Tab-separated table of C-alpha atoms in Angstrom:
chain	number	residue	atom	x	y	z
A	27	MET	CA	63.927	-9.770	189.904
A	28	GLN	CA	60.983	-7.487	190.969
A	29	ARG	CA	62.212	-6.852	194.125
A	30	LEU	CA	65.441	-6.002	193.396
A	31	LEU	CA	63.778	-3.435	190.170
A	32	ASN	CA	62.226	-1.984	193.484
A	33	THR	CA	65.174	-1.375	195.507
A	34	PHE	CA	66.894	-0.160	192.940
A	35	LEU	CA	64.059	2.335	192.141
A	36	SER	CA	63.155	3.722	195.223
A	37	LEU	CA	67.413	4.257	195.793
A	38	SER	CA	67.494	6.266	192.500
A	39	LEU	CA	64.246	7.640	193.391
A	40	ILE	CA	66.396	9.352	197.084
A	41	VAL	CA	69.392	10.373	195.337
A	42	VAL	CA	67.595	11.932	192.259
A	43	ALA	CA	65.076	13.634	195.124
A	44	ILE	CA	68.049	15.703	196.435
A	45	PRO	CA	68.406	18.066	193.770
A	46	ALA	CA	64.776	18.463	193.488
A	47	VAL	CA	64.772	20.194	197.114
A	48	ALA	CA	68.063	22.092	196.584
A	49	THR	CA	67.809	26.345	196.854
A	50	PRO	CA	67.746	27.780	193.485
A	51	GLU	CA	71.102	29.069	193.702
A	52	GLN	CA	73.004	24.984	194.300
A	53	ASN	CA	70.454	24.405	190.962
A	54	LYS	CA	72.099	27.207	189.660
A	55	GLU	CA	75.593	26.034	190.706
A	56	SER	CA	75.129	22.479	189.239
A	57	PHE	CA	73.559	23.283	185.654
A	58	GLN	CA	76.617	25.721	185.289
A	59	LYS	CA	79.033	23.228	186.160
A	60	PHE	CA	77.359	20.939	184.209
A	61	TYR	CA	78.297	22.744	181.509
A	62	MET	CA	81.439	23.661	182.270
A	63	ASP	CA	82.749	20.100	182.863
A	64	ARG	CA	80.982	19.183	179.649
A	65	PHE	CA	82.794	21.659	177.852
A	66	SER	CA	86.128	22.602	179.759
A	67	HIS	CA	88.230	24.109	176.900
A	68	ILE	CA	84.816	26.951	176.891
A	69	GLU	CA	84.574	29.816	179.183
A	70	LYS	CA	82.299	30.448	180.776
A	71	ASP	CA	81.025	33.782	179.083
A	72	ASP	CA	81.275	32.517	175.811
A	73	PHE	CA	78.134	30.390	176.127
A	74	ALA	CA	76.236	33.832	175.943
A	75	ASN	CA	76.643	32.571	172.593
A	76	GLY	CA	74.611	30.326	171.879
A	77	VAL	CA	75.128	27.329	169.736
A	78	TYR	CA	78.394	29.258	168.268
A	79	ALA	CA	79.956	28.944	171.480
A	80	LEU	CA	80.179	24.816	170.648
A	81	ASP	CA	80.442	24.591	166.577
A	82	GLN	CA	83.264	26.601	165.352
A	83	ASP	CA	81.461	26.010	161.440
A	84	ALA	CA	78.822	27.696	162.275
A	85	ARG	CA	80.458	30.704	164.276
A	86	ASP	CA	82.602	31.299	161.460
A	87	GLN	CA	79.693	31.823	159.394
A	88	TRP	CA	77.471	34.121	161.831
A	89	GLU	CA	81.128	36.068	162.512
A	90	ALA	CA	80.997	37.044	158.953
A	91	MET	CA	77.398	37.858	158.457
A	92	SER	CA	78.331	40.449	162.091
A	93	ASP	CA	80.005	42.381	160.219
A	94	PHE	CA	76.721	43.970	158.971
A	95	PRO	CA	74.209	42.950	161.544
A	96	PRO	CA	70.913	42.460	159.846
A	97	PHE	CA	68.839	44.255	162.346
A	98	GLU	CA	70.431	47.749	162.595
A	99	ASP	CA	67.474	49.302	160.907
A	100	ASP	CA	64.831	47.610	163.464
A	101	LEU	CA	67.141	48.190	166.568
A	102	ASP	CA	67.070	51.834	165.358
A	103	GLU	CA	63.235	51.443	165.067
A	104	GLY	CA	62.744	50.642	168.799
A	105	GLU	CA	65.050	53.281	169.887
A	106	ALA	CA	63.031	55.996	168.354
A	107	LEU	CA	59.843	53.837	169.180
A	108	PHE	CA	61.435	54.316	173.279
A	109	ASN	CA	61.933	57.438	173.020
A	110	THR	CA	58.840	58.750	171.816
A	111	PRO	CA	56.535	60.125	173.815
A	112	PHE	CA	53.163	58.811	174.620
A	113	ALA	CA	49.863	60.897	174.190
A	114	ASN	CA	50.125	61.953	178.199
A	115	GLY	CA	53.412	63.339	177.387
A	116	LYS	CA	55.521	60.809	179.360
A	117	GLN	CA	57.445	58.165	178.218
A	118	TYR	CA	59.275	54.588	178.515
A	119	ALA	CA	61.818	55.671	180.147
A	120	ASP	CA	59.534	57.140	183.007
A	121	CYS	CA	58.593	53.834	184.280
A	122	PHE	CA	61.943	51.949	184.234
A	123	GLU	CA	64.750	52.571	187.288
A	124	ASN	CA	67.539	54.474	185.665
A	125	LYS	CA	65.077	55.714	182.554
A	126	GLY	CA	64.712	52.651	181.257
A	127	GLN	CA	69.064	52.144	180.341
A	128	GLY	CA	71.028	48.516	181.769
A	129	VAL	CA	68.169	47.483	183.549
A	130	ARG	CA	68.324	43.986	180.914
A	131	GLN	CA	70.008	42.153	183.135
A	132	ASN	CA	67.474	42.111	185.810
A	133	TYR	CA	64.220	40.949	184.236
A	134	PRO	CA	62.348	38.631	184.580
A	135	GLN	CA	61.536	40.217	188.249
A	136	PHE	CA	59.122	39.160	191.053
A	137	ASP	CA	56.764	41.552	192.013
A	138	SER	CA	55.503	41.469	195.538
A	139	LYS	CA	52.867	43.242	194.728
A	140	SER	CA	51.216	41.378	191.994
A	141	GLY	CA	53.067	38.162	193.480
A	142	GLN	CA	54.009	37.729	189.593
A	143	VAL	CA	56.883	37.195	187.467
A	144	ILE	CA	56.859	40.602	185.305
A	145	THR	CA	59.417	39.748	182.234
A	146	LEU	CA	60.984	43.100	180.292
A	147	GLU	CA	58.356	42.767	177.893
A	148	LEU	CA	55.489	42.333	180.088
A	149	ALA	CA	57.546	45.880	181.944
A	150	ILE	CA	56.652	47.454	178.711
A	151	ASN	CA	53.135	46.744	178.375
A	152	ASN	CA	52.344	47.578	181.468
A	153	CYS	CA	54.188	51.132	181.142
A	154	ARG	CA	51.822	51.099	178.145
A	155	THR	CA	48.512	51.113	179.754
A	156	GLN	CA	49.138	52.747	182.802
A	157	HIS	CA	50.094	55.675	180.657
A	158	GLY	CA	46.528	55.280	178.518
A	159	GLU	CA	48.239	53.722	175.729
A	160	LYS	CA	46.944	50.105	173.762
A	161	ALA	CA	49.464	47.254	175.057
A	162	LEU	CA	51.592	46.203	172.290
A	163	PRO	CA	51.151	42.425	170.592
A	164	TYR	CA	53.915	39.753	172.116
A	165	LYS	CA	56.659	38.018	170.945
A	166	LYS	CA	57.018	40.341	167.820
A	167	GLY	CA	57.144	43.350	165.992
A	168	ASP	CA	57.051	46.558	167.965
A	169	LEU	CA	57.897	45.189	171.467
A	170	ALA	CA	60.301	43.232	170.314
A	171	LYS	CA	62.071	46.038	168.721
A	172	VAL	CA	61.426	48.589	172.389
A	173	SER	CA	63.251	45.229	174.487
A	174	ALA	CA	65.663	44.977	171.958
A	175	TYR	CA	66.515	48.576	172.243
A	176	MET	CA	66.986	48.129	175.948
A	177	ALA	CA	68.883	45.261	175.800
A	178	SER	CA	71.566	47.403	173.706
A	179	THR	CA	71.760	49.600	176.578
A	180	SER	CA	72.319	46.801	178.707
A	181	LYS	CA	75.492	45.125	176.906
A	182	GLY	CA	77.890	43.831	179.316
A	183	GLU	CA	76.023	43.901	182.693
A	184	ARG	CA	75.628	40.519	184.230
A	185	PHE	CA	72.182	38.930	184.748
A	186	ASP	CA	71.754	39.405	187.839
A	187	ILE	CA	67.664	37.902	188.795
A	188	LYS	CA	66.631	37.592	192.228
A	189	ILE	CA	64.566	35.566	193.990
A	190	PRO	CA	62.813	37.337	197.114
A	191	ASN	CA	62.222	35.158	199.931
A	192	ASP	CA	58.625	35.256	199.471
A	193	LYS	CA	56.982	31.558	198.956
A	194	ARG	CA	55.459	32.783	195.771
A	195	ALA	CA	58.866	34.072	194.335
A	196	GLN	CA	59.847	29.931	194.977
A	197	GLN	CA	57.064	28.789	193.477
A	198	ALA	CA	56.955	30.254	190.300
A	199	TYR	CA	60.545	29.647	189.935
A	200	GLU	CA	60.051	25.541	190.760
A	201	ALA	CA	56.945	25.870	188.182
A	202	GLY	CA	59.300	26.965	185.872
A	203	LYS	CA	61.653	24.253	186.395
A	204	LYS	CA	59.469	21.675	186.458
A	205	TYR	CA	58.141	22.783	182.760
A	206	TYR	CA	61.633	22.772	181.721
A	207	TYR	CA	62.449	19.632	183.133
A	208	SER	CA	58.657	17.944	181.428
A	209	LYS	CA	58.457	16.471	178.362
A	210	ARG	CA	55.624	17.473	176.662
A	211	GLY	CA	54.271	17.214	173.314
A	212	GLN	CA	53.029	14.212	170.880
A	213	LEU	CA	56.592	13.920	170.461
A	214	ASN	CA	57.567	13.861	173.763
A	215	PHE	CA	60.449	15.912	174.820
A	216	SER	CA	61.959	18.078	177.300
A	217	CYS	CA	63.717	21.374	176.996
A	218	ALA	CA	66.904	19.349	179.082
A	219	ASN	CA	66.477	16.451	176.508
A	220	CYS	CA	67.617	18.477	173.936
A	221	HIS	CA	69.037	21.279	175.800
A	222	VAL	CA	71.111	19.450	178.281
A	223	GLN	CA	71.386	15.733	177.571
A	224	ASN	CA	72.245	15.814	174.190
A	225	VAL	CA	73.743	19.547	174.222
A	226	GLY	CA	76.276	19.674	171.398
A	227	ARG	CA	74.839	16.480	169.578
A	228	LYS	CA	73.516	17.198	166.254
A	229	ALA	CA	69.736	17.031	165.520
A	230	ARG	CA	70.309	16.203	161.375
A	231	SER	CA	72.391	19.159	161.125
A	232	GLU	CA	72.051	21.163	163.839
A	233	THR	CA	74.223	21.279	166.725
A	234	LEU	CA	71.956	21.572	169.980
A	235	SER	CA	72.833	24.536	172.314
A	236	ALA	CA	73.157	25.050	176.384
A	237	SER	CA	71.017	26.403	177.726
A	238	LEU	CA	73.563	28.318	179.733
A	239	GLY	CA	73.311	31.617	178.014
A	240	HIS	CA	69.336	30.836	176.241
A	241	PRO	CA	68.280	34.409	177.555
A	242	THR	CA	71.136	36.712	177.245
A	243	HIS	CA	71.513	37.559	173.414
A	244	PHE	CA	67.098	37.929	173.145
A	245	PRO	CA	65.277	39.230	171.277
A	246	VAL	CA	67.012	38.071	168.363
A	247	TYR	CA	66.818	38.517	164.922
A	248	ARG	CA	66.090	35.584	162.884
A	249	MET	CA	67.108	34.836	159.769
A	250	LYS	CA	63.889	32.810	159.389
A	251	TRP	CA	61.894	35.211	160.871
A	252	GLU	CA	63.200	38.399	159.271
A	253	SER	CA	62.321	39.819	162.530
A	254	PHE	CA	63.069	40.093	166.029
A	255	GLY	CA	61.348	37.821	167.901
A	256	THR	CA	60.908	37.674	171.792
A	257	LEU	CA	62.529	34.893	173.511
A	258	GLN	CA	58.776	33.745	173.865
A	259	ARG	CA	58.948	33.330	170.479
A	260	ARG	CA	61.635	30.958	170.408
A	261	PHE	CA	59.992	28.733	172.998
A	262	ASP	CA	56.920	28.736	170.444
A	263	SER	CA	59.734	27.186	167.943
A	264	CYS	CA	61.019	24.877	170.313
A	265	ASN	CA	57.493	23.644	171.136
A	266	LYS	CA	56.311	23.405	167.509
A	267	GLN	CA	59.351	21.316	167.182
A	268	VAL	CA	58.216	18.115	169.699
A	269	ARG	CA	54.304	18.997	168.732
A	270	ALA	CA	53.217	20.837	171.843
A	271	GLN	CA	51.130	23.789	171.778
A	272	PRO	CA	52.741	26.911	172.014
A	273	LEU	CA	51.409	28.868	174.888
A	274	GLU	CA	50.045	32.782	174.470
A	275	GLY	CA	52.793	35.456	175.165
A	276	GLN	CA	53.680	36.369	178.935
A	277	ALA	CA	51.623	33.072	179.626
A	278	LYS	CA	51.996	32.469	183.476
A	279	ASP	CA	54.098	29.411	182.477
A	280	TYR	CA	55.813	31.157	179.953
A	281	ARG	CA	57.471	33.742	182.163
A	282	ASN	CA	57.447	31.314	184.886
A	283	LEU	CA	59.868	29.312	182.714
A	284	GLU	CA	61.916	32.751	181.701
A	285	TYR	CA	61.773	33.381	185.061
A	286	PHE	CA	63.660	29.906	185.556
A	287	LEU	CA	65.615	30.028	182.914
A	288	THR	CA	67.241	33.496	183.007
A	289	TYR	CA	67.828	32.515	186.481
A	290	MET	CA	70.255	29.502	185.494
A	291	SER	CA	72.368	32.214	183.756
A	292	ASN	CA	73.416	34.839	186.019
A	293	GLY	CA	76.589	36.077	185.852
A	294	LEU	CA	76.563	35.993	181.868
A	295	PRO	CA	76.688	38.759	180.564
A	296	VAL	CA	73.937	40.680	178.762
A	297	ASN	CA	74.821	40.622	174.696
A	298	GLY	CA	71.946	41.139	172.809
A	299	PRO	CA	70.455	41.494	170.802
A	300	ALA	CA	72.062	38.912	168.207
A	301	SER	CA	71.051	37.680	164.910
A	302	ARG	CA	70.826	33.638	164.327
A	303	LYS	CA	70.150	31.663	161.327
B	13	MET	CA	24.269	-10.256	142.861
B	14	LEU	CA	23.508	-7.734	144.622
B	15	LEU	CA	22.379	-9.879	147.781
B	16	PRO	CA	25.591	-11.093	148.081
B	17	LEU	CA	27.156	-8.494	148.789
B	18	LEU	CA	24.812	-6.464	150.518
B	19	SER	CA	25.065	-9.233	152.990
B	20	LEU	CA	28.817	-9.287	153.456
B	21	SER	CA	28.386	-5.414	153.832
B	22	LEU	CA	26.351	-6.042	157.110
B	23	LEU	CA	28.591	-8.475	158.017
B	24	MET	CA	31.396	-6.618	157.745
B	25	CYS	CA	29.096	-3.813	159.563
B	26	VAL	CA	28.715	-6.394	162.239
B	27	PHE	CA	32.213	-7.314	162.960
B	28	SER	CA	34.217	-4.205	162.790
B	29	THR	CA	34.142	-2.709	165.604
B	30	GLY	CA	35.638	0.901	165.348
B	31	VAL	CA	33.495	1.340	161.658
B	32	ILE	CA	29.830	1.997	162.725
B	33	ALA	CA	28.236	4.601	160.782
B	34	SER	CA	27.635	7.436	163.157
B	35	ASP	CA	24.486	10.497	162.801
B	36	LYS	CA	24.861	13.410	163.550
B	37	GLN	CA	24.231	13.484	167.177
B	38	SER	CA	26.525	10.934	168.004
B	39	ALA	CA	29.753	12.985	165.822
B	40	GLN	CA	28.985	15.207	167.717
B	41	ALA	CA	28.593	13.926	171.042
B	42	ALA	CA	31.642	12.596	169.755
B	43	ILE	CA	33.509	16.038	169.423
B	44	LYS	CA	32.201	17.170	172.784
B	45	LYS	CA	33.976	14.831	174.214
B	46	ALA	CA	37.399	15.230	172.211
B	47	THR	CA	36.951	19.031	173.202
B	48	THR	CA	36.618	18.499	176.936
B	49	LEU	CA	39.971	16.182	176.963
B	50	LEU	CA	41.458	18.624	175.043
B	51	GLN	CA	40.544	21.302	177.561
B	52	GLN	CA	41.514	19.101	180.652
B	53	SER	CA	45.068	18.509	178.518
B	54	LYS	CA	45.289	22.491	178.203
B	55	ASN	CA	44.538	23.060	181.722
B	56	LEU	CA	47.591	20.803	182.287
B	57	GLY	CA	49.983	22.556	180.818
B	58	PHE	CA	50.798	19.288	178.076
B	59	GLU	CA	47.835	20.072	174.871
B	60	TRP	CA	49.387	18.403	172.255
B	61	ASN	CA	49.298	20.532	169.020
B	62	THR	CA	48.118	17.426	166.208
B	63	VAL	CA	44.436	17.688	168.549
B	64	THR	CA	43.170	20.928	167.345
B	65	PRO	CA	43.235	19.784	163.623
B	66	LEU	CA	41.700	16.767	164.305
B	67	ILE	CA	38.850	18.701	166.162
B	68	LEU	CA	38.799	20.743	163.153
B	69	GLN	CA	38.531	18.144	160.385
B	70	ALA	CA	36.344	16.459	162.571
B	71	GLN	CA	34.252	19.586	162.703
B	72	ASP	CA	34.678	19.976	158.733
B	73	ALA	CA	33.664	16.458	158.449
B	74	ILE	CA	30.201	17.310	159.881
B	75	LYS	CA	29.700	20.079	157.810
B	76	ALA	CA	29.473	17.973	154.861
B	77	ASN	CA	27.426	15.270	156.440
B	78	ASP	CA	30.325	12.631	156.464
B	79	PHE	CA	29.312	11.679	160.062
B	80	ASP	CA	31.136	8.707	159.752
B	81	ASN	CA	34.505	10.543	159.523
B	82	ALA	CA	33.556	13.299	161.447
B	83	THR	CA	32.823	10.598	164.104
B	84	GLN	CA	36.589	8.995	163.719
B	85	PHE	CA	38.690	12.156	163.681
B	86	ALA	CA	36.962	13.037	166.929
B	87	VAL	CA	37.628	9.918	167.875
B	88	LYS	CA	41.616	10.257	167.372
B	89	ALA	CA	41.421	13.594	168.758
B	90	SER	CA	40.192	12.148	172.199
B	91	GLN	CA	42.478	9.737	171.980
B	92	GLN	CA	45.533	11.399	171.754
B	93	ALA	CA	44.257	13.936	174.545
B	94	LYS	CA	44.210	11.695	176.541
B	95	LEU	CA	47.771	10.505	176.004
B	96	SER	CA	48.692	14.099	176.303
B	97	ILE	CA	46.608	14.020	180.068
B	98	GLN	CA	48.530	10.628	180.364
B	99	GLN	CA	52.050	12.255	179.925
B	100	ALA	CA	50.921	14.773	182.165
B	101	GLU	CA	50.588	12.198	184.467
B	102	ASN	CA	54.033	10.590	183.697
B	103	GLU	CA	55.619	14.095	184.105
B	104	GLU	CA	54.551	14.653	187.478
B	105	LYS	CA	56.445	11.428	188.358
B	106	ASN	CA	59.127	11.542	185.867
B	107	TRP	CA	60.315	15.096	185.458
B	108	HIS	CA	62.733	15.360	187.764
B	109	PHE	CA	64.864	12.164	186.533
B	110	ASN	CA	65.992	14.731	183.728
B	111	LEU	CA	67.927	16.867	186.507
B	112	PRO	CA	71.913	17.619	185.773
B	113	LYS	CA	73.516	14.477	187.158
C	25	MET	CA	13.382	-1.255	149.270
C	26	LEU	CA	14.345	1.209	152.461
C	27	LYS	CA	16.474	-1.098	153.403
C	28	LYS	CA	18.019	-2.041	151.058
C	29	THR	CA	19.188	1.782	150.052
C	30	ASN	CA	20.247	2.487	153.930
C	31	THR	CA	22.500	-0.611	153.280
C	32	LEU	CA	24.343	0.425	150.196
C	33	LYS	CA	24.502	3.577	151.850
C	34	LEU	CA	26.313	1.943	154.306
C	35	LEU	CA	28.471	0.095	152.201
C	36	LEU	CA	29.377	3.050	150.005
C	37	SER	CA	30.324	5.132	153.246
C	38	LEU	CA	32.663	1.807	154.634
C	39	THR	CA	34.123	2.010	151.603
C	40	LEU	CA	34.788	6.436	151.576
C	41	THR	CA	36.029	5.563	155.506
C	42	THR	CA	38.802	3.368	154.482
C	43	ALA	CA	39.355	5.495	151.169
C	44	SER	CA	39.729	8.402	153.447
C	45	LEU	CA	41.580	7.313	156.319
C	46	ALA	CA	43.550	4.309	155.655
C	47	THR	CA	46.518	3.823	153.397
C	48	PRO	CA	47.310	6.287	150.543
C	49	LEU	CA	47.244	5.398	147.018
C	50	PHE	CA	50.564	4.361	146.892
C	51	ALA	CA	51.765	3.285	149.828
C	52	ALA	CA	55.226	4.827	151.106
C	53	THR	CA	58.174	2.594	151.410
C	54	GLY	CA	59.643	1.622	155.279
C	55	LYS	CA	62.387	4.127	153.984
C	56	GLU	CA	60.222	6.712	152.776
C	57	ILE	CA	59.078	6.700	155.857
C	58	ALA	CA	61.882	6.455	157.895
C	59	PHE	CA	63.493	9.627	156.669
C	60	ASP	CA	60.697	11.296	156.099
C	61	ARG	CA	60.815	14.174	158.311
C	62	LYS	CA	57.224	14.697	159.481
C	63	LYS	CA	56.748	10.599	159.790
C	64	GLY	CA	60.229	8.787	161.238
C	65	ASN	CA	62.755	11.122	161.256
C	66	CYS	CA	65.083	8.654	162.881
C	67	LEU	CA	67.961	10.688	160.971
C	68	ALA	CA	67.690	13.373	163.595
C	69	CYS	CA	69.478	10.964	165.598
C	70	HIS	CA	70.474	8.278	163.783
C	71	ALA	CA	73.230	7.328	161.195
C	72	MET	CA	71.731	4.624	158.874
C	73	ASP	CA	71.780	3.517	155.419
C	74	ASP	CA	72.876	5.780	152.835
C	75	GLY	CA	71.134	8.320	154.702
C	76	ASP	CA	71.933	12.517	154.295
C	77	MET	CA	73.482	14.707	157.349
C	78	PRO	CA	72.121	12.168	160.096
C	79	GLY	CA	72.280	13.270	163.648
C	80	ASN	CA	74.093	11.518	166.219
C	81	ILE	CA	72.230	11.324	168.726
C	82	GLY	CA	71.329	8.144	169.252
C	83	PRO	CA	73.578	4.889	167.784
C	84	PRO	CA	73.986	3.832	163.805
C	85	LEU	CA	71.080	1.736	162.504
C	86	VAL	CA	73.705	-1.105	161.345
C	87	ALA	CA	73.521	-5.113	161.107
C	88	MET	CA	69.737	-5.218	162.720
C	89	THR	CA	69.290	-8.740	162.192
C	90	ALA	CA	72.756	-9.625	164.316
C	91	ARG	CA	71.336	-7.567	167.200
C	92	PHE	CA	67.802	-7.637	167.221
C	93	PRO	CA	66.857	-11.262	166.765
C	94	ASP	CA	63.641	-10.951	168.607
C	95	ARG	CA	60.949	-8.884	166.776
C	96	ALA	CA	59.405	-7.841	169.306
C	97	ILE	CA	62.050	-6.367	171.234
C	98	LEU	CA	63.374	-3.715	168.348
C	99	LYS	CA	59.264	-3.195	167.754
C	100	ALA	CA	59.275	-2.352	171.396
C	101	GLN	CA	61.957	0.227	171.276
C	102	ILE	CA	60.227	1.901	168.306
C	103	PHE	CA	56.785	1.719	169.998
C	104	ASP	CA	58.210	3.359	173.246
C	105	ALA	CA	61.825	3.246	174.090
C	106	THR	CA	61.182	5.545	177.351
C	107	LYS	CA	59.056	2.046	178.828
C	108	ARG	CA	62.865	0.595	179.363
C	109	ASN	CA	64.027	4.167	180.099
C	110	PRO	CA	61.802	6.994	181.136
C	111	ILE	CA	64.200	9.787	180.201
C	112	SER	CA	64.769	8.261	176.576
C	113	ILE	CA	64.736	11.049	174.186
C	114	MET	CA	63.409	8.706	171.356
C	115	PRO	CA	59.596	9.619	170.446
C	116	PRO	CA	57.481	6.816	171.378
C	117	PHE	CA	56.284	6.361	167.898
C	118	GLY	CA	53.787	3.696	168.543
C	119	LYS	CA	52.729	4.933	171.775
C	120	HIS	CA	51.921	8.181	170.935
C	121	GLU	CA	50.115	7.534	167.613
C	122	ILE	CA	53.491	9.198	165.579
C	123	LEU	CA	53.465	6.094	163.369
C	124	ASN	CA	50.110	4.106	162.854
C	125	ASP	CA	51.184	0.221	163.527
C	126	ALA	CA	50.858	-0.454	159.300
C	127	GLU	CA	53.675	2.208	159.206
C	128	LEU	CA	56.079	0.589	162.057
C	129	GLU	CA	56.042	-2.842	160.999
C	130	LYS	CA	57.051	-1.353	157.530
C	131	ILE	CA	59.992	0.302	159.181
C	132	ILE	CA	60.862	-2.768	161.075
C	133	ASP	CA	61.386	-4.754	157.775
C	134	TYR	CA	63.208	-2.107	156.318
C	135	LEU	CA	65.512	-1.887	159.275
C	136	TYR	CA	66.088	-5.554	158.913
C	137	THR	CA	67.655	-5.312	155.527
C	138	LEU	CA	70.338	-2.849	157.022
C-alpha cells in the first residue's frame, strides 16, 4: 500500500512538474484556457469585469450603480493632480512614454537597469522623487487617484506585459507565480484555492471571481473603502481574509505577484477604474 | 483548613506541565524567542497576522506584572510562528499542486 | 510564613491564568462555534442545519452519524483536512490552532446531531 502510494505520488509529481517548467507564455495559455473551458459561455473580454462576468444578479445591481459612477470626483482630482506641475516645473507627463496617456497596459514592466519589477504606482512615485517631490503613500489616496486617471486614458488598450530575456525577469515572474499558488495565513489558503480551484462558487454569499481579468480594472473604487485602492490594496484585503500579514505597498513579493497576475491577463482590455462593492 | 488547599495547589504546580509560574526574566525570554521566530516567518514571506497581536498581549501582560500570562501569550505566539514556518516548508514542496490542471 | 504567602500567590495566579485564558464564562455551544465567522465559519463553505446563506465550496454536512461512524475520522477531517488532500481548501482548524480541542469536540458533538 505504502509503495503504491509512493508510486502514485512520484507519478503525480512528474505530471505536475511539467507546467512548473513551462514558459510564461505556456502558463498564460493554460491559465486562460482553464477559465474559458470552465465558463465556455463567457466572452474572453468579459472576464475583465471580474465577479460580474460570473454572477448575473450582482451584475444587475452593479450596472444600475454604474449610471452614476461613485468615483467621478476622485477621478477628476486625479486628472488635476496629473496636470499640476512639480516645484521644478516638470510634470508626470515628462516621466512617461506618450506623455503618460494610454500606457496602463504596459505595467508592470521589468526594468533591466535596476533588475526590478516596476508597477505603474512605483513609476509614478519614482517620477516624483526624481523631480524632487516627496513620494506619496502607496495603496490609496492621491497616488491611487493619479493611477486611476492614467488607467482611464488607456481604456480599451490591451494588456501587453513583457518578460524580457533576462534571468532576473524570469525569476521575478516565477516568484510571483509561487506566491500566487502557495497557501498562506492561519487559514491556509492560496490565491488559487479561491480564484482558480473554486472560481464561480460561493463563499457565503460572495461569488469568487476569476483571476483572469483581476488587474484590468484597477485602481478600483470600493464602496467598502469609499475611495480608490490599488491592486496591492486589494491583495491586503484577501491576505487579511486568510489571516496572513499584508505586506508593505510595493514590497518585492507584491510587485512580483502583480507582474505574474497581470501577465496572466495579457490580451484583455484595460477597463479601469471600476467600482466594486 | 488552609493547609490541604496549599498542598493541593503545590501538587497542581508539580503535575500541570504548561503552567509553571514565570518571573519577568523568563517571560521576556519567551517574548524574545517569539519575536525571533516571527522575523523568520516574515523573511520566508509567510507571516500570519495572528502572531504580532499575541506578542503585544504578552508585552502588555509584562507591564501589568502578570508574568504567567505574558509567558503563555508568548509561547502561543512562538507556536503559531513555528506553524507558519512549517507552512512555508510545506508549500515549497506543494505549491505547484495548485496549478490549473 | 514567606513560603506560605508565596504559595498563596501561586495559587492565585494559577486561578487567574485559567480564568483569563481558558473557556469564557458563558461557554459557546458547538453550533455557535461552527457558525461564528471568527471561529469555525463552516457556513462559508458548507450548507448545514438552518444556517443562513451558506457557501457551496464543500459538501453539505448532513447525515453525519451514518456517514462518519468513526469519530476519529471526522475529527481528523476537521483537525487537518490537508493531511488527506494537500490542496484541500478547508482550513486545518486543529493543526493551525484556529480552534482549540474543546471547541473541536463541541463542534463534533453538534455535527452528530445533523
